[in-house]
PDB file of C-alpha atoms and ligand atoms in Angstrom:
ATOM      1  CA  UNK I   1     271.471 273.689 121.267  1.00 76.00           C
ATOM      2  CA  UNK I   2     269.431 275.153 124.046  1.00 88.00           C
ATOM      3  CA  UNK I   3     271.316 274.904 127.523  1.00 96.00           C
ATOM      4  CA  UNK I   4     270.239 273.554 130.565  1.00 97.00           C
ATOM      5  CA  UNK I   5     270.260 274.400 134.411  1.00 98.00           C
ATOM      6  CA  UNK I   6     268.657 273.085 137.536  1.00 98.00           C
ATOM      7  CA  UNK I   7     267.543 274.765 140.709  1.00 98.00           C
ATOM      8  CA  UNK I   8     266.382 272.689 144.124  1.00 98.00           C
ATOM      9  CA  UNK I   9     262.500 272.428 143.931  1.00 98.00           C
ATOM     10  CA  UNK I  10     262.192 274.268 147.012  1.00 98.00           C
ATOM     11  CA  UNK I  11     263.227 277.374 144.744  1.00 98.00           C
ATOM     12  CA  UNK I  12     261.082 276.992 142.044  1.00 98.00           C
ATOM     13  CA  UNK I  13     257.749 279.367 143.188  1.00 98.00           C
ATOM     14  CA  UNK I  14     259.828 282.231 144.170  1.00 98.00           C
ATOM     15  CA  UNK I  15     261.620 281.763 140.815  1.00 98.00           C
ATOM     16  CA  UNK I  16     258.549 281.689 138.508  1.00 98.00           C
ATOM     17  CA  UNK I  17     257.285 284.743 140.728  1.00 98.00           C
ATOM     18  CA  UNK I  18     260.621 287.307 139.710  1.00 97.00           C
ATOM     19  CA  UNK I  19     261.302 287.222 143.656  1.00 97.00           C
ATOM     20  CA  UNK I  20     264.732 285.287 142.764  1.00 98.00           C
ATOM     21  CA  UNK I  21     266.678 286.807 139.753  1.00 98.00           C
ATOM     22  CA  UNK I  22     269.766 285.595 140.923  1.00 98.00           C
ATOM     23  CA  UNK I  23     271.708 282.478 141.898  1.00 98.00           C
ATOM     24  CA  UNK I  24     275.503 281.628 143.013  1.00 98.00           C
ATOM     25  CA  UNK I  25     277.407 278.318 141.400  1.00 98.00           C
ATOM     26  CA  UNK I  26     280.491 276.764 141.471  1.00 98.00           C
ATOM     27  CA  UNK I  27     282.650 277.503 138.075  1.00 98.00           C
ATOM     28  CA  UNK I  28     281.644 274.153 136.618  1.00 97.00           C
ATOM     29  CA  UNK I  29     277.777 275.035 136.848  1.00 96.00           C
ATOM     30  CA  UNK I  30     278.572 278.718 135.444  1.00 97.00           C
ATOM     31  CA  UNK I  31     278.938 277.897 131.735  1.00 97.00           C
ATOM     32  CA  UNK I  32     276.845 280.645 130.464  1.00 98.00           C
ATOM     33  CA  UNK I  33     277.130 284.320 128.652  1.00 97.00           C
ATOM     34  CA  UNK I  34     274.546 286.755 128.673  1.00 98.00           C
ATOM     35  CA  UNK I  35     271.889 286.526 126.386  1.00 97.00           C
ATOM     36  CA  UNK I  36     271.995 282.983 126.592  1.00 98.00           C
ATOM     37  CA  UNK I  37     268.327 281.182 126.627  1.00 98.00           C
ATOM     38  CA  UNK I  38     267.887 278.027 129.034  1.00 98.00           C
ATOM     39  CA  UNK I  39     266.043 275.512 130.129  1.00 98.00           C
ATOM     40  CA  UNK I  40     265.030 275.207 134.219  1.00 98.00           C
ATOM     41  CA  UNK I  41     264.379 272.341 135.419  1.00 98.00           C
ATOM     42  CA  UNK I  42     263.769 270.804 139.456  1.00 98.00           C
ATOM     43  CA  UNK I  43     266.472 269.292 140.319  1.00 98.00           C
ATOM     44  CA  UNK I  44     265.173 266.784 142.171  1.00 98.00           C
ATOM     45  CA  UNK I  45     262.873 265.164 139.441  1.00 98.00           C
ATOM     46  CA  UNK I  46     264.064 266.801 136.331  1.00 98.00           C
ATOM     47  CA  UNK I  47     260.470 268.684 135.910  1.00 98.00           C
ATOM     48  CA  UNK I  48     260.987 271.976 133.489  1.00 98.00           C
ATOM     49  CA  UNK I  49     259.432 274.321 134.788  1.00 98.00           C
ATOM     50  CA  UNK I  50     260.241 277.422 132.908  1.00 98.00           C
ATOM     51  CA  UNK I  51     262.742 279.449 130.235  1.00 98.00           C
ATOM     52  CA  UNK I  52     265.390 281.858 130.989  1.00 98.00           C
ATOM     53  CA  UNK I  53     267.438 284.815 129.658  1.00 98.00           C
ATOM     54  CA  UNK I  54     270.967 285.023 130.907  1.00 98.00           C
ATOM     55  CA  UNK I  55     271.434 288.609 131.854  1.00 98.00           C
ATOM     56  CA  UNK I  56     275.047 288.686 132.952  1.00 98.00           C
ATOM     57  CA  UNK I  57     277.959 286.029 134.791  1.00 98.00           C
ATOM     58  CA  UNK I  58     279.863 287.536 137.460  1.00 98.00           C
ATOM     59  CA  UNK I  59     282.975 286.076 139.720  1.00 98.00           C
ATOM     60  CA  UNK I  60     282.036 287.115 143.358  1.00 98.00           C
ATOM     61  CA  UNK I  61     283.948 285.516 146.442  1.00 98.00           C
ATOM     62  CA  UNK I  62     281.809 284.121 149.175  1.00 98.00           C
ATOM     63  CA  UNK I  63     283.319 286.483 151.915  1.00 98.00           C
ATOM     64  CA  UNK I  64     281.875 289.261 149.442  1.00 98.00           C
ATOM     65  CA  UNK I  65     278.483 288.444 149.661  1.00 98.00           C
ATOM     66  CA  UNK I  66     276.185 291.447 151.108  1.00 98.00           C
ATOM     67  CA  UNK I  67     272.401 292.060 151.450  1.00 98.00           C
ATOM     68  CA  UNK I  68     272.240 292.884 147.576  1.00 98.00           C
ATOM     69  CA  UNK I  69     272.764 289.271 146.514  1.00 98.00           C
ATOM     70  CA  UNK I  70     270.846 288.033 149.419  1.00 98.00           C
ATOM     71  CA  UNK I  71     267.860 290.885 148.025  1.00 98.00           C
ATOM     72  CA  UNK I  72     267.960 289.045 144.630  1.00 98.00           C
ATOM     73  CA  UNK I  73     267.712 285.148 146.241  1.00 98.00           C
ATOM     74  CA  UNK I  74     264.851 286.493 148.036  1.00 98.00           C
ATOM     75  CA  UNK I  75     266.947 285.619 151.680  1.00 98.00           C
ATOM     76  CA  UNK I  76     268.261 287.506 154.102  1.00 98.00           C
ATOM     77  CA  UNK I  77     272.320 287.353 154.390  1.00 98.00           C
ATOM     78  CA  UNK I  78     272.492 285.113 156.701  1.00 98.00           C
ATOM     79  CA  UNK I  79     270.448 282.456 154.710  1.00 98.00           C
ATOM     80  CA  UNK I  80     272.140 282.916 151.868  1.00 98.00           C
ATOM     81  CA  UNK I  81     275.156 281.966 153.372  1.00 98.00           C
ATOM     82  CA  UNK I  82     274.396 279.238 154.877  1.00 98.00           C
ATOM     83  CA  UNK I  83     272.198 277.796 151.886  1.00 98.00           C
ATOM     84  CA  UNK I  84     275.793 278.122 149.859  1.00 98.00           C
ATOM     85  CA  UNK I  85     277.827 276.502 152.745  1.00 98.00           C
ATOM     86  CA  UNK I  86     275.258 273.825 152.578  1.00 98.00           C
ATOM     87  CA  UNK I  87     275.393 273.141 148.693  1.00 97.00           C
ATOM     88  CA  UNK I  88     279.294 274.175 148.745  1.00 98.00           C
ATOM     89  CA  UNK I  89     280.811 273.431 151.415  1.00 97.00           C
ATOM     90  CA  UNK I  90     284.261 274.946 151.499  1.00 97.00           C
ATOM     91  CA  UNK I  91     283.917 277.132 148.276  1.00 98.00           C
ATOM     92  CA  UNK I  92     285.362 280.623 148.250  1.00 98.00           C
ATOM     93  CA  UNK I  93     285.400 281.702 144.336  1.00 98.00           C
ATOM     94  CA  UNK I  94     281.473 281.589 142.841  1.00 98.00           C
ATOM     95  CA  UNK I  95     279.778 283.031 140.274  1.00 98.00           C
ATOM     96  CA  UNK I  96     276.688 284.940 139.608  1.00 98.00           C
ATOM     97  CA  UNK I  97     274.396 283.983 137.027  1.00 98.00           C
ATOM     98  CA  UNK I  98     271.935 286.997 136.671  1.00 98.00           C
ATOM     99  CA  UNK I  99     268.367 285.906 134.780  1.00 98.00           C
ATOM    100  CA  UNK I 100     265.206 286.797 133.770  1.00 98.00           C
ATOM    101  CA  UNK I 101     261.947 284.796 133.220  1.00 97.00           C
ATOM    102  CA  UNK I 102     261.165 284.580 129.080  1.00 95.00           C
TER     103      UNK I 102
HETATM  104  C1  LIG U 201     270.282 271.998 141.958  1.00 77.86           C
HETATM  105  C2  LIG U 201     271.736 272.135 141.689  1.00 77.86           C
HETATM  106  O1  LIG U 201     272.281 271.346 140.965  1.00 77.86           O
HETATM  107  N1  LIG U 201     272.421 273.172 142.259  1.00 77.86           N
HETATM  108  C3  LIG U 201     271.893 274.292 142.807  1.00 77.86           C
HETATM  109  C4  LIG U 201     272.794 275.217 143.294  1.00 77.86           C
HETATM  110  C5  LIG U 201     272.335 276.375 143.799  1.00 77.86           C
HETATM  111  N2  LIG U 201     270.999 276.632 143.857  1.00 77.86           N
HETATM  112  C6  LIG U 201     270.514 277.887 144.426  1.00 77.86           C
HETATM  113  O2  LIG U 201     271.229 279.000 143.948  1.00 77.86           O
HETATM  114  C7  LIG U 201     271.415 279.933 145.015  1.00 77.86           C
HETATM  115  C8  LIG U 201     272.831 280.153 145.393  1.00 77.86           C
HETATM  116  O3  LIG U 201     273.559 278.996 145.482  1.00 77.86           O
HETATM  117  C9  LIG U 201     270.639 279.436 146.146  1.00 77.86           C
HETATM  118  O4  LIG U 201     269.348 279.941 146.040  1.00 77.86           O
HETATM  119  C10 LIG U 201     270.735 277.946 145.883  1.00 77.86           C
HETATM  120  O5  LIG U 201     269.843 277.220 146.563  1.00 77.86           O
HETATM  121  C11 LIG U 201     270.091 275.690 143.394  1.00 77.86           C
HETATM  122  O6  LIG U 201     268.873 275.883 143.435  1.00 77.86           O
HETATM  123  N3  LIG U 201     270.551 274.531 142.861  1.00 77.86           N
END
């Protein structure tokens, strides 16, 4: 069975252009390995919008952030930050899910 994740419309252009190969969940939104094929979807109105290849699933703690994730969400640091304390509020322990368009 093919899995499933959804990204916040607003991310959706930069995500079909390879700008965002990245993006940082909470454990319960991490259930993926690497090699893994899924289906993207907006959040907002369930529209899929395009296929995926998990490329790896990393822990990384919020205070360990740096300009290399924020390269990969296509944000500067300081966005990406406060884009995850938006979305998870509070959270220290994330993961990274690594992709690439299929
Ligand atoms: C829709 C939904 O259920 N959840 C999320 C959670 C996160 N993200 C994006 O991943 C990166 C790091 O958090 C940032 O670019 C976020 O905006 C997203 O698009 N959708």
């Amino acid at each position: 069975m093919m899995k499933d994740i959804t990204f916040y419309g607003r991310f959706e252009a930069d995500i079909l252009a390879g700008r965002k190969t990245i993006t940082l969940r909470e454990a319960s939104d991490a259930d993926f390995v690497a090699g893994d094929r899924v289906r993207v979807s907006r959040y907002e109105d369930n529209v899929f919008f395009c296929n995926i290849e998990i490329i790896d699933v990393t822990p990384v703690q919020f205070d360990e952030l740096n300009n290399a994730h924020a390269v990969q969400e296509n944000m500067t640091l300081p966005e990406l930050k406060q884009v995850i304390s938006e979305i998870y509020p509070g959270l220290k322990s994330l993961f990274m899910i690594a992709f690439r368009l299929v």
